[in-house]
Amino acid sequence: MKLSLMQENLARGLQVVGRAVSSRATLPVLSNVLLRTEDAGLKLTTTNLEIGITSWVPGKIDTDGALTVPARLFADIVNSLPPGERVDLETDGADSLRIRSGRFRAHIKGIDAEEFPAIPAAGERPTTRVSQKVLKAALGEVAFAAASDESRPILTGVLTRFAGDRMTLAAADNYRIAVKTIDIMDPVEERALVVPARSYTELARILADTDDPVDVVLAPAKNQVLFHVDGIDLITRLVDGQFPNYQQVLPAGHSTRAVVDREDLLKATRLSALIASSSANVVKLTVPPEGGSTVAVSANAEIGDNEGEIEATVEGEGTSIAFNARFLTEVLQNVDRDQLALEFNGALSPGVFRPVGDPDYVHVIMPVRTAS
Amino acid sequence: MGGRGSEPMSTEGAGTGRGAGGHPGEPPVRVARAPTILHVDLDAFFAAVEQRDRPELRGRPVVVGGAAGPESRGVVSAASYEARAFGIHSAMPIRTAMALCPVAVFLPVDGRRYVLASREVMAILGRFTPVVEPISIDEAFLDVAGSEALFGPPESIAAAIKLAIRAEVGLTASVGVATTKLVAKIASDLRKPDGLVVVRPGEEAAFLAPLPISRLWGVGEKTRLALADFGVRTIGDLAAVPPDALRRRFGEHGAQLAERARGVDSSPVESPQDAKSISHEHTFDVDTSDREEIERTLLGLSEGVAARLRAAGLRAGTVAVKVRDSEFATHTRQRSLPEPTDLAGPIWRTSVELARPLLRGIRVRLLGVAARNLREPLQLALFTGEAERERRAVEAIDAIRKRFGPRAVTRARLLQGGVPEPFERDPDRRPGARGAGDPQA
């Protein structure tokens, strides 16, 4: 293998695939990036066996070939080279790589490309396409709600359900749930899969703020899904198991509704969290009966207490409900609208958060039971 | 006294497993200070409540405990002073008591009325200082430092407390006033009933010296006999033994004895609000090694701890058991739970496992179950499983008990043995963290 690339193209490609490199790899080759010449450039591939990312970098090929080299070291070297310079790569035997750029030369040891796991490529026709911008925003509103601990593996995934020309994303961690439905460009037969939330977080980084589509390929293998944007493939394994029936826990009605400014509520919650975080991190929302014009956000702990008021439009009964401040903060940070409707059904029933003007998103947080 | 009474237990801070008494590691240097620690002890408590409520019993020997009858295998929980004149004392088999005084009135234990009276008394104590540490159903420590400006010197406060308990609850109490819990407790016991004994600062050792060593915490029958080998009969004798000799003979316990003999006790009065744990303890009328009785008692204690966790909206991350043997040697073990809980089941199972290795070859005097590492109020879950159904059942039971009394629903296993209601430190007040959303907080 012998080829030349521009430093900035190679550096960008390595940055994209770097996210899938295992930090604590059981197989040494998983710490490496696979370099393989393909068409008119270099294909970079990394995997941690859950997710695989491939990026194509344009370049001038002299001879074809393939090799894996330590991903972190290779990226660090390339990043340190001056931008705008040409980088020459050449294999030296079966398992080492020579790097030349201007007056700089390096030689790093790698592992034979044959040892790298096979990663399926997009190749096939996409199952459907989704606006990158729309999917990126939806993932931002949903993926954070997935469970981070592995005690219920299914909850570390995001339910991804296709039906007709709509796609529903749902994530839950047993205390909260976020659901968003978006349009897709090509209708799909009804189908549901559970994608690891970590994979979606990586996908969101790769997606651009553009209406250009991302291809979704459900075909390659039953237990995988592949996303393709220009020059980049992301393939992820799916989470096995049955996602809990979340529709069952979405409240059907409410006895209290308050419309508030998202930013106001976020600020008041953060202020209360300063007190709340000293103990159980619980903040309380107090909504007055219909006609009231403020919602109180308060915390009460050994170290002290506080209360803030924000403007609100209230309908229905007055109520008081307590939440973990982290769950509250996270939904307020991640929802992409200025106004939020809070819908409650007393202190012990799920609290519902709906962005005003977006009927396709709902977020539910289970309250914290405080002393009766 | 109800039952045999219980030993002073400090309300334990998180993670510390110390038993009664002082910190052995601390130097016995104490700045002389005002005697602001009071020990208030109700006189012949159970029997006194019965005599209060049934005037015809006043002046007569009254014995409370077990099931009466010549075949009874129960023991005396409390004896009125009239009954004590016949030689009846608590922990004595009912049969023996009946033989000593056939004309005495024998009554079963009516825990509910005693708990009510106890709460009234504790409420009175709380008027004089916020620092009240109830240590059993009928006794409490108070630290009145800072209350003098309102209520006068400690002995006046002690007199006012006695007066208030008599006027408002209709019971008599004995009070000891001293600079330490250790001395205050011994002082309250000295002139029962209706006594008031003040030990001035600097006079602790002299006050203790003539008393028999059995009055000291931590001196059981074995220790008493072992000390007799040293020629020690009084606390003064004990104070004269070089601490090193005691340490060599009794180890760490010896070092504690040496301090206590001089009246040194650095443990502060701790009110339950400061508690970083919730614990229930039970002192057996008669020391036991019966496995069934021990497990049943642990179940009763676990139920009590769990109910208070739920009332406080907290969950326990750690369960601890305390086992005290007939020699007053106290052992504690604790274990973290895989998942914090406020249910009796997991607390009980853990406490039984923890207690098992501590029970070998001993007779148990006292058992305690503590919930520690108290966690946030309960975060409700979206996808409810088995645990949530159990919770709902338990909550329904809590509601029934609240309305119809603590015995309205009970575990079948607790029916057979007549385990007394676990002593509640202060069932209506939340310990520790006040959570947001608590309407009372």
PDB file of N, CA, C and O in Angstrom, chain A residues 106-170:
ATOM      1  N   ALA A 106       8.047   9.130  10.143  1.00  0.00           N
ATOM      2  CA  ALA A 106       7.796   8.247  11.286  1.00  0.00           C
ATOM      3  C   ALA A 106       7.568   6.839  10.769  1.00  0.00           C
ATOM      4  O   ALA A 106       7.297   6.628   9.580  1.00  0.00           O
ATOM      5  N   HIS A 107       7.651   5.932  11.681  1.00  0.00           N
ATOM      6  CA  HIS A 107       7.517   4.523  11.341  1.00  0.00           C
ATOM      7  C   HIS A 107       6.789   3.882  12.513  1.00  0.00           C
ATOM      8  O   HIS A 107       7.292   3.905  13.647  1.00  0.00           O
ATOM      9  N   ILE A 108       5.561   3.397  12.289  1.00  0.00           N
ATOM     10  CA  ILE A 108       4.856   2.790  13.435  1.00  0.00           C
ATOM     11  C   ILE A 108       4.448   1.367  13.119  1.00  0.00           C
ATOM     12  O   ILE A 108       4.129   1.018  11.978  1.00  0.00           O
ATOM     13  N   LYS A 109       4.449   0.583  14.190  1.00  0.00           N
ATOM     14  CA  LYS A 109       4.111  -0.837  14.041  1.00  0.00           C
ATOM     15  C   LYS A 109       2.607  -1.020  14.108  1.00  0.00           C
ATOM     16  O   LYS A 109       1.915  -0.383  14.898  1.00  0.00           O
ATOM     17  N   GLY A 110       2.112  -1.919  13.283  1.00  0.00           N
ATOM     18  CA  GLY A 110       0.675  -2.177  13.264  1.00  0.00           C
ATOM     19  C   GLY A 110       0.373  -3.655  13.382  1.00  0.00           C
ATOM     20  O   GLY A 110       1.206  -4.433  13.859  1.00  0.00           O
ATOM     21  N   ILE A 111      -0.832  -4.027  13.017  1.00  0.00           N
ATOM     22  CA  ILE A 111      -1.268  -5.415  13.042  1.00  0.00           C
ATOM     23  C   ILE A 111      -1.869  -5.716  11.671  1.00  0.00           C
ATOM     24  O   ILE A 111      -2.549  -4.866  11.081  1.00  0.00           O
ATOM     25  N   ASP A 112      -1.622  -6.924  11.197  1.00  0.00           N
ATOM     26  CA  ASP A 112      -2.119  -7.363   9.898  1.00  0.00           C
ATOM     27  C   ASP A 112      -3.623  -7.074   9.737  1.00  0.00           C
ATOM     28  O   ASP A 112      -4.404  -7.342  10.644  1.00  0.00           O
ATOM     29  N   ALA A 113      -4.007  -6.537   8.579  1.00  0.00           N
ATOM     30  CA  ALA A 113      -5.403  -6.175   8.320  1.00  0.00           C
ATOM     31  C   ALA A 113      -6.341  -7.378   8.390  1.00  0.00           C
ATOM     32  O   ALA A 113      -7.533  -7.245   8.671  1.00  0.00           O
ATOM     33  N   GLU A 114      -5.801  -8.561   8.158  1.00  0.00           N
ATOM     34  CA  GLU A 114      -6.626  -9.776   8.191  1.00  0.00           C
ATOM     35  C   GLU A 114      -7.237 -10.009   9.562  1.00  0.00           C
ATOM     36  O   GLU A 114      -8.257 -10.678   9.705  1.00  0.00           O
ATOM     37  N   GLU A 115      -6.582  -9.471  10.595  1.00  0.00           N
ATOM     38  CA  GLU A 115      -7.089  -9.718  11.952  1.00  0.00           C
ATOM     39  C   GLU A 115      -8.237  -8.796  12.335  1.00  0.00           C
ATOM     40  O   GLU A 115      -8.866  -8.971  13.374  1.00  0.00           O
ATOM     41  N   PHE A 116      -8.499  -7.796  11.482  1.00  0.00           N
ATOM     42  CA  PHE A 116      -9.540  -6.840  11.832  1.00  0.00           C
ATOM     43  C   PHE A 116     -10.921  -7.419  11.531  1.00  0.00           C
ATOM     44  O   PHE A 116     -11.119  -8.051  10.497  1.00  0.00           O
ATOM     45  N   PRO A 117     -11.906  -7.249  12.441  1.00  0.00           N
ATOM     46  CA  PRO A 117     -13.241  -7.830  12.196  1.00  0.00           C
ATOM     47  C   PRO A 117     -13.855  -7.270  10.918  1.00  0.00           C
ATOM     48  O   PRO A 117     -13.624  -6.106  10.574  1.00  0.00           O
ATOM     49  N   ALA A 118     -14.639  -8.092  10.263  1.00  0.00           N
ATOM     50  CA  ALA A 118     -15.314  -7.639   9.052  1.00  0.00           C
ATOM     51  C   ALA A 118     -16.445  -6.698   9.407  1.00  0.00           C
ATOM     52  O   ALA A 118     -17.252  -6.977  10.292  1.00  0.00           O
ATOM     53  N   ILE A 119     -16.489  -5.547   8.759  1.00  0.00           N
ATOM     54  CA  ILE A 119     -17.554  -4.567   9.009  1.00  0.00           C
ATOM     55  C   ILE A 119     -18.358  -4.432   7.725  1.00  0.00           C
ATOM     56  O   ILE A 119     -17.818  -4.053   6.693  1.00  0.00           O
ATOM     57  N   PRO A 120     -19.671  -4.717   7.788  1.00  0.00           N
ATOM     58  CA  PRO A 120     -20.467  -4.619   6.557  1.00  0.00           C
ATOM     59  C   PRO A 120     -20.492  -3.179   6.038  1.00  0.00           C
ATOM     60  O   PRO A 120     -20.471  -2.236   6.831  1.00  0.00           O
ATOM     61  N   ALA A 121     -20.560  -3.018   4.758  1.00  0.00           N
ATOM     62  CA  ALA A 121     -20.633  -1.683   4.158  1.00  0.00           C
ATOM     63  C   ALA A 121     -22.052  -1.423   3.687  1.00  0.00           C
ATOM     64  O   ALA A 121     -22.862  -2.340   3.584  1.00  0.00           O
ATOM     65  N   ALA A 122     -22.344  -0.126   3.423  1.00  0.00           N
ATOM     66  CA  ALA A 122     -23.704   0.257   3.069  1.00  0.00           C
ATOM     67  C   ALA A 122     -24.165  -0.466   1.809  1.00  0.00           C
ATOM     68  O   ALA A 122     -25.200  -1.110   1.812  1.00  0.00           O
ATOM     69  N   GLY A 123     -23.398  -0.355   0.779  1.00  0.00           N
ATOM     70  CA  GLY A 123     -23.671  -1.074  -0.454  1.00  0.00           C
ATOM     71  C   GLY A 123     -25.117  -1.059  -0.901  1.00  0.00           C
ATOM     72  O   GLY A 123     -25.460  -0.416  -1.897  1.00  0.00           O
ATOM     73  N   GLU A 124     -25.971  -1.704  -0.120  1.00  0.00           N
ATOM     74  CA  GLU A 124     -27.340  -1.908  -0.595  1.00  0.00           C
ATOM     75  C   GLU A 124     -28.148  -0.612  -0.628  1.00  0.00           C
ATOM     76  O   GLU A 124     -27.752   0.402  -0.079  1.00  0.00           O
ATOM     77  N   ARG A 125     -29.300  -0.739  -1.206  1.00  0.00           N
ATOM     78  CA  ARG A 125     -30.210   0.391  -1.287  1.00  0.00           C
ATOM     79  C   ARG A 125     -30.698   0.753   0.120  1.00  0.00           C
ATOM     80  O   ARG A 125     -31.006  -0.130   0.913  1.00  0.00           O
ATOM     81  N   PRO A 126     -30.803   2.042   0.430  1.00  0.00           N
ATOM     82  CA  PRO A 126     -31.280   2.397   1.758  1.00  0.00           C
ATOM     83  C   PRO A 126     -32.729   1.977   1.978  1.00  0.00           C
ATOM     84  O   PRO A 126     -33.525   2.003   1.035  1.00  0.00           O
ATOM     85  N   THR A 127     -33.059   1.567   3.189  1.00  0.00           N
ATOM     86  CA  THR A 127     -34.428   1.223   3.548  1.00  0.00           C
ATOM     87  C   THR A 127     -35.276   2.487   3.544  1.00  0.00           C
ATOM     88  O   THR A 127     -36.400   2.510   3.085  1.00  0.00           O
ATOM     89  N   THR A 128     -34.690   3.534   4.095  1.00  0.00           N
ATOM     90  CA  THR A 128     -35.364   4.825   4.061  1.00  0.00           C
ATOM     91  C   THR A 128     -34.328   5.916   4.242  1.00  0.00           C
ATOM     92  O   THR A 128     -33.147   5.631   4.498  1.00  0.00           O
ATOM     93  N   ARG A 129     -34.777   7.157   4.106  1.00  0.00           N
ATOM     94  CA  ARG A 129     -33.894   8.290   4.316  1.00  0.00           C
ATOM     95  C   ARG A 129     -34.580   9.282   5.250  1.00  0.00           C
ATOM     96  O   ARG A 129     -35.818   9.365   5.260  1.00  0.00           O
ATOM     97  N   VAL A 130     -33.782   9.971   6.034  1.00  0.00           N
ATOM     98  CA  VAL A 130     -34.322  10.951   6.978  1.00  0.00           C
ATOM     99  C   VAL A 130     -33.470  12.202   6.865  1.00  0.00           C
ATOM    100  O   VAL A 130     -32.248  12.112   6.694  1.00  0.00           O
ATOM    101  N   SER A 131     -34.095  13.349   6.998  1.00  0.00           N
ATOM    102  CA  SER A 131     -33.342  14.596   7.013  1.00  0.00           C
ATOM    103  C   SER A 131     -32.331  14.547   8.153  1.00  0.00           C
ATOM    104  O   SER A 131     -32.678  14.236   9.301  1.00  0.00           O
ATOM    105  N   GLN A 132     -31.070  14.812   7.857  1.00  0.00           N
ATOM    106  CA  GLN A 132     -30.022  14.775   8.891  1.00  0.00           C
ATOM    107  C   GLN A 132     -30.365  15.697  10.056  1.00  0.00           C
ATOM    108  O   GLN A 132     -30.230  15.341  11.224  1.00  0.00           O
ATOM    109  N   LYS A 133     -30.819  16.903   9.707  1.00  0.00           N
ATOM    110  CA  LYS A 133     -31.127  17.912  10.714  1.00  0.00           C
ATOM    111  C   LYS A 133     -32.232  17.432  11.662  1.00  0.00           C
ATOM    112  O   LYS A 133     -32.149  17.567  12.887  1.00  0.00           O
ATOM    113  N   VAL A 134     -33.260  16.835  11.046  1.00  0.00           N
ATOM    114  CA  VAL A 134     -34.413  16.386  11.841  1.00  0.00           C
ATOM    115  C   VAL A 134     -34.017  15.232  12.763  1.00  0.00           C
ATOM    116  O   VAL A 134     -34.366  15.208  13.944  1.00  0.00           O
ATOM    117  N   LEU A 135     -33.261  14.272  12.232  1.00  0.00           N
ATOM    118  CA  LEU A 135     -32.860  13.131  13.051  1.00  0.00           C
ATOM    119  C   LEU A 135     -31.912  13.566  14.160  1.00  0.00           C
ATOM    120  O   LEU A 135     -32.023  13.130  15.301  1.00  0.00           O
ATOM    121  N   LYS A 136     -31.004  14.480  13.822  1.00  0.00           N
ATOM    122  CA  LYS A 136     -30.042  14.966  14.811  1.00  0.00           C
ATOM    123  C   LYS A 136     -30.783  15.611  15.994  1.00  0.00           C
ATOM    124  O   LYS A 136     -30.497  15.343  17.166  1.00  0.00           O
ATOM    125  N   ALA A 137     -31.775  16.467  15.668  1.00  0.00           N
ATOM    126  CA  ALA A 137     -32.529  17.134  16.725  1.00  0.00           C
ATOM    127  C   ALA A 137     -33.310  16.118  17.561  1.00  0.00           C
ATOM    128  O   ALA A 137     -33.353  16.198  18.797  1.00  0.00           O
ATOM    129  N   ALA A 138     -33.910  15.131  16.876  1.00  0.00           N
ATOM    130  CA  ALA A 138     -34.705  14.134  17.592  1.00  0.00           C
ATOM    131  C   ALA A 138     -33.828  13.326  18.543  1.00  0.00           C
ATOM    132  O   ALA A 138     -34.210  13.056  19.688  1.00  0.00           O
ATOM    133  N   LEU A 139     -32.638  12.941  18.070  1.00  0.00           N
ATOM    134  CA  LEU A 139     -31.743  12.162  18.932  1.00  0.00           C
ATOM    135  C   LEU A 139     -31.348  12.977  20.160  1.00  0.00           C
ATOM    136  O   LEU A 139     -31.250  12.451  21.266  1.00  0.00           O
ATOM    137  N   GLY A 140     -31.139  14.288  19.952  1.00  0.00           N
ATOM    138  CA  GLY A 140     -30.777  15.153  21.066  1.00  0.00           C
ATOM    139  C   GLY A 140     -31.874  15.241  22.106  1.00  0.00           C
ATOM    140  O   GLY A 140     -31.600  15.410  23.301  1.00  0.00           O
ATOM    141  N   GLU A 141     -33.120  15.099  21.683  1.00  0.00           N
ATOM    142  CA  GLU A 141     -34.242  15.205  22.615  1.00  0.00           C
ATOM    143  C   GLU A 141     -34.578  13.878  23.292  1.00  0.00           C
ATOM    144  O   GLU A 141     -35.363  13.852  24.237  1.00  0.00           O
ATOM    145  N   VAL A 142     -34.004  12.785  22.795  1.00  0.00           N
ATOM    146  CA  VAL A 142     -34.424  11.461  23.266  1.00  0.00           C
ATOM    147  C   VAL A 142     -33.298  10.660  23.935  1.00  0.00           C
ATOM    148  O   VAL A 142     -33.462  10.137  25.039  1.00  0.00           O
ATOM    149  N   ALA A 143     -32.136  10.595  23.267  1.00  0.00           N
ATOM    150  CA  ALA A 143     -31.127   9.602  23.664  1.00  0.00           C
ATOM    151  C   ALA A 143     -30.650   9.780  25.111  1.00  0.00           C
ATOM    152  O   ALA A 143     -30.320   8.800  25.782  1.00  0.00           O
ATOM    153  N   PHE A 144     -30.648  11.013  25.634  1.00  0.00           N
ATOM    154  CA  PHE A 144     -30.135  11.234  26.991  1.00  0.00           C
ATOM    155  C   PHE A 144     -30.970  10.515  28.049  1.00  0.00           C
ATOM    156  O   PHE A 144     -30.507  10.279  29.151  1.00  0.00           O
ATOM    157  N   ALA A 145     -32.228  10.191  27.710  1.00  0.00           N
ATOM    158  CA  ALA A 145     -33.105   9.577  28.702  1.00  0.00           C
ATOM    159  C   ALA A 145     -32.874   8.076  28.851  1.00  0.00           C
ATOM    160  O   ALA A 145     -33.459   7.440  29.727  1.00  0.00           O
ATOM    161  N   ALA A 146     -32.021   7.501  28.008  1.00  0.00           N
ATOM    162  CA  ALA A 146     -31.774   6.065  28.111  1.00  0.00           C
ATOM    163  C   ALA A 146     -30.968   5.769  29.372  1.00  0.00           C
ATOM    164  O   ALA A 146     -30.269   6.629  29.904  1.00  0.00           O
ATOM    165  N   ALA A 147     -31.075   4.532  29.846  1.00  0.00           N
ATOM    166  CA  ALA A 147     -30.353   4.136  31.054  1.00  0.00           C
ATOM    167  C   ALA A 147     -28.862   4.060  30.762  1.00  0.00           C
ATOM    168  O   ALA A 147     -28.454   3.657  29.682  1.00  0.00           O
ATOM    169  N   SER A 148     -28.044   4.478  31.729  1.00  0.00           N
ATOM    170  CA  SER A 148     -26.603   4.359  31.529  1.00  0.00           C
ATOM    171  C   SER A 148     -26.047   3.127  32.239  1.00  0.00           C
ATOM    172  O   SER A 148     -24.974   2.659  31.914  1.00  0.00           O
ATOM    173  N   ASP A 149     -26.783   2.615  33.215  1.00  0.00           N
ATOM    174  CA  ASP A 149     -26.266   1.395  33.857  1.00  0.00           C
ATOM    175  C   ASP A 149     -26.869   0.183  33.171  1.00  0.00           C
ATOM    176  O   ASP A 149     -27.933   0.247  32.556  1.00  0.00           O
ATOM    177  N   GLU A 150     -26.149  -0.918  33.283  1.00  0.00           N
ATOM    178  CA  GLU A 150     -26.483  -2.091  32.485  1.00  0.00           C
ATOM    179  C   GLU A 150     -27.426  -3.046  33.204  1.00  0.00           C
ATOM    180  O   GLU A 150     -27.600  -4.182  32.771  1.00  0.00           O
ATOM    181  N   SER A 151     -28.045  -2.603  34.307  1.00  0.00           N
ATOM    182  CA  SER A 151     -28.850  -3.558  35.058  1.00  0.00           C
ATOM    183  C   SER A 151     -30.052  -4.043  34.238  1.00  0.00           C
ATOM    184  O   SER A 151     -30.487  -5.163  34.388  1.00  0.00           O
ATOM    185  N   ARG A 152     -30.587  -3.185  33.391  1.00  0.00           N
ATOM    186  CA  ARG A 152     -31.597  -3.656  32.425  1.00  0.00           C
ATOM    187  C   ARG A 152     -31.101  -3.253  31.053  1.00  0.00           C
ATOM    188  O   ARG A 152     -31.396  -2.169  30.565  1.00  0.00           O
ATOM    189  N   PRO A 153     -30.358  -4.144  30.385  1.00  0.00           N
ATOM    190  CA  PRO A 153     -29.691  -3.788  29.125  1.00  0.00           C
ATOM    191  C   PRO A 153     -30.637  -3.187  28.094  1.00  0.00           C
ATOM    192  O   PRO A 153     -30.253  -2.282  27.360  1.00  0.00           O
ATOM    193  N   ILE A 154     -31.871  -3.656  28.054  1.00  0.00           N
ATOM    194  CA  ILE A 154     -32.790  -3.161  27.031  1.00  0.00           C
ATOM    195  C   ILE A 154     -32.975  -1.648  27.152  1.00  0.00           C
ATOM    196  O   ILE A 154     -33.167  -0.947  26.166  1.00  0.00           O
ATOM    197  N   LEU A 155     -32.889  -1.138  28.389  1.00  0.00           N
ATOM    198  CA  LEU A 155     -33.115   0.298  28.594  1.00  0.00           C
ATOM    199  C   LEU A 155     -31.899   1.144  28.226  1.00  0.00           C
ATOM    200  O   LEU A 155     -31.976   2.369  28.222  1.00  0.00           O
ATOM    201  N   THR A 156     -30.760   0.503  27.921  1.00  0.00           N
ATOM    202  CA  THR A 156     -29.626   1.289  27.425  1.00  0.00           C
ATOM    203  C   THR A 156     -29.805   1.595  25.941  1.00  0.00           C
ATOM    204  O   THR A 156     -28.996   2.292  25.351  1.00  0.00           O
ATOM    205  N   GLY A 157     -30.866   1.060  25.371  1.00  0.00           N
ATOM    206  CA  GLY A 157     -31.118   1.280  23.959  1.00  0.00           C
ATOM    207  C   GLY A 157     -32.253   2.271  23.726  1.00  0.00           C
ATOM    208  O   GLY A 157     -32.981   2.634  24.641  1.00  0.00           O
ATOM    209  N   VAL A 158     -32.370   2.698  22.483  1.00  0.00           N
ATOM    210  CA  VAL A 158     -33.456   3.595  22.089  1.00  0.00           C
ATOM    211  C   VAL A 158     -34.358   2.809  21.140  1.00  0.00           C
ATOM    212  O   VAL A 158     -33.903   2.328  20.093  1.00  0.00           O
ATOM    213  N   LEU A 159     -35.616   2.682  21.563  1.00  0.00           N
ATOM    214  CA  LEU A 159     -36.566   2.007  20.688  1.00  0.00           C
ATOM    215  C   LEU A 159     -36.741   2.833  19.418  1.00  0.00           C
ATOM    216  O   LEU A 159     -36.968   4.039  19.478  1.00  0.00           O
ATOM    217  N   THR A 160     -36.600   2.172  18.264  1.00  0.00           N
ATOM    218  CA  THR A 160     -36.694   2.871  16.990  1.00  0.00           C
ATOM    219  C   THR A 160     -37.743   2.142  16.168  1.00  0.00           C
ATOM    220  O   THR A 160     -37.529   1.010  15.751  1.00  0.00           O
ATOM    221  N   ARG A 161     -38.895   2.781  16.033  1.00  0.00           N
ATOM    222  CA  ARG A 161     -40.017   2.091  15.407  1.00  0.00           C
ATOM    223  C   ARG A 161     -40.394   2.804  14.117  1.00  0.00           C
ATOM    224  O   ARG A 161     -40.622   4.011  14.106  1.00  0.00           O
ATOM    225  N   PHE A 162     -40.410   2.035  13.039  1.00  0.00           N
ATOM    226  CA  PHE A 162     -40.804   2.575  11.745  1.00  0.00           C
ATOM    227  C   PHE A 162     -42.238   2.153  11.476  1.00  0.00           C
ATOM    228  O   PHE A 162     -42.604   1.007  11.726  1.00  0.00           O
ATOM    229  N   ALA A 163     -43.034   3.072  10.992  1.00  0.00           N
ATOM    230  CA  ALA A 163     -44.398   2.729  10.595  1.00  0.00           C
ATOM    231  C   ALA A 163     -44.801   3.731   9.528  1.00  0.00           C
ATOM    232  O   ALA A 163     -44.897   4.924   9.802  1.00  0.00           O
ATOM    233  N   GLY A 164     -44.992   3.219   8.312  1.00  0.00           N
ATOM    234  CA  GLY A 164     -45.359   4.115   7.220  1.00  0.00           C
ATOM    235  C   GLY A 164     -44.270   5.151   7.002  1.00  0.00           C
ATOM    236  O   GLY A 164     -43.092   4.806   6.909  1.00  0.00           O
ATOM    237  N   ASP A 165     -44.666   6.424   6.964  1.00  0.00           N
ATOM    238  CA  ASP A 165     -43.647   7.445   6.720  1.00  0.00           C
ATOM    239  C   ASP A 165     -43.258   8.169   8.004  1.00  0.00           C
ATOM    240  O   ASP A 165     -42.877   9.331   7.988  1.00  0.00           O
ATOM    241  N   ARG A 166     -43.399   7.453   9.124  1.00  0.00           N
ATOM    242  CA  ARG A 166     -43.028   8.034  10.417  1.00  0.00           C
ATOM    243  C   ARG A 166     -42.056   7.108  11.134  1.00  0.00           C
ATOM    244  O   ARG A 166     -42.081   5.898  10.970  1.00  0.00           O
ATOM    245  N   MET A 167     -41.236   7.719  11.955  1.00  0.00           N
ATOM    246  CA  MET A 167     -40.250   6.963  12.729  1.00  0.00           C
ATOM    247  C   MET A 167     -40.341   7.489  14.160  1.00  0.00           C
ATOM    248  O   MET A 167     -40.310   8.698  14.386  1.00  0.00           O
ATOM    249  N   THR A 168     -40.512   6.571  15.129  1.00  0.00           N
ATOM    250  CA  THR A 168     -40.641   6.983  16.521  1.00  0.00           C
ATOM    251  C   THR A 168     -39.421   6.522  17.298  1.00  0.00           C
ATOM    252  O   THR A 168     -39.008   5.365  17.202  1.00  0.00           O
ATOM    253  N   LEU A 169     -38.849   7.457  18.037  1.00  0.00           N
ATOM    254  CA  LEU A 169     -37.703   7.148  18.894  1.00  0.00           C
ATOM    255  C   LEU A 169     -38.169   7.248  20.341  1.00  0.00           C
ATOM    256  O   LEU A 169     -38.801   8.249  20.718  1.00  0.00           O
ATOM    257  N   ALA A 170     -37.874   6.230  21.158  1.00  0.00           N
ATOM    258  CA  ALA A 170     -38.276   6.278  22.567  1.00  0.00           C
ATOM    259  C   ALA A 170     -37.131   5.761  23.419  1.00  0.00           C
ATOM    260  O   ALA A 170     -36.555   4.720  23.126  1.00  0.00           O
TER     261      ALA A 170
END
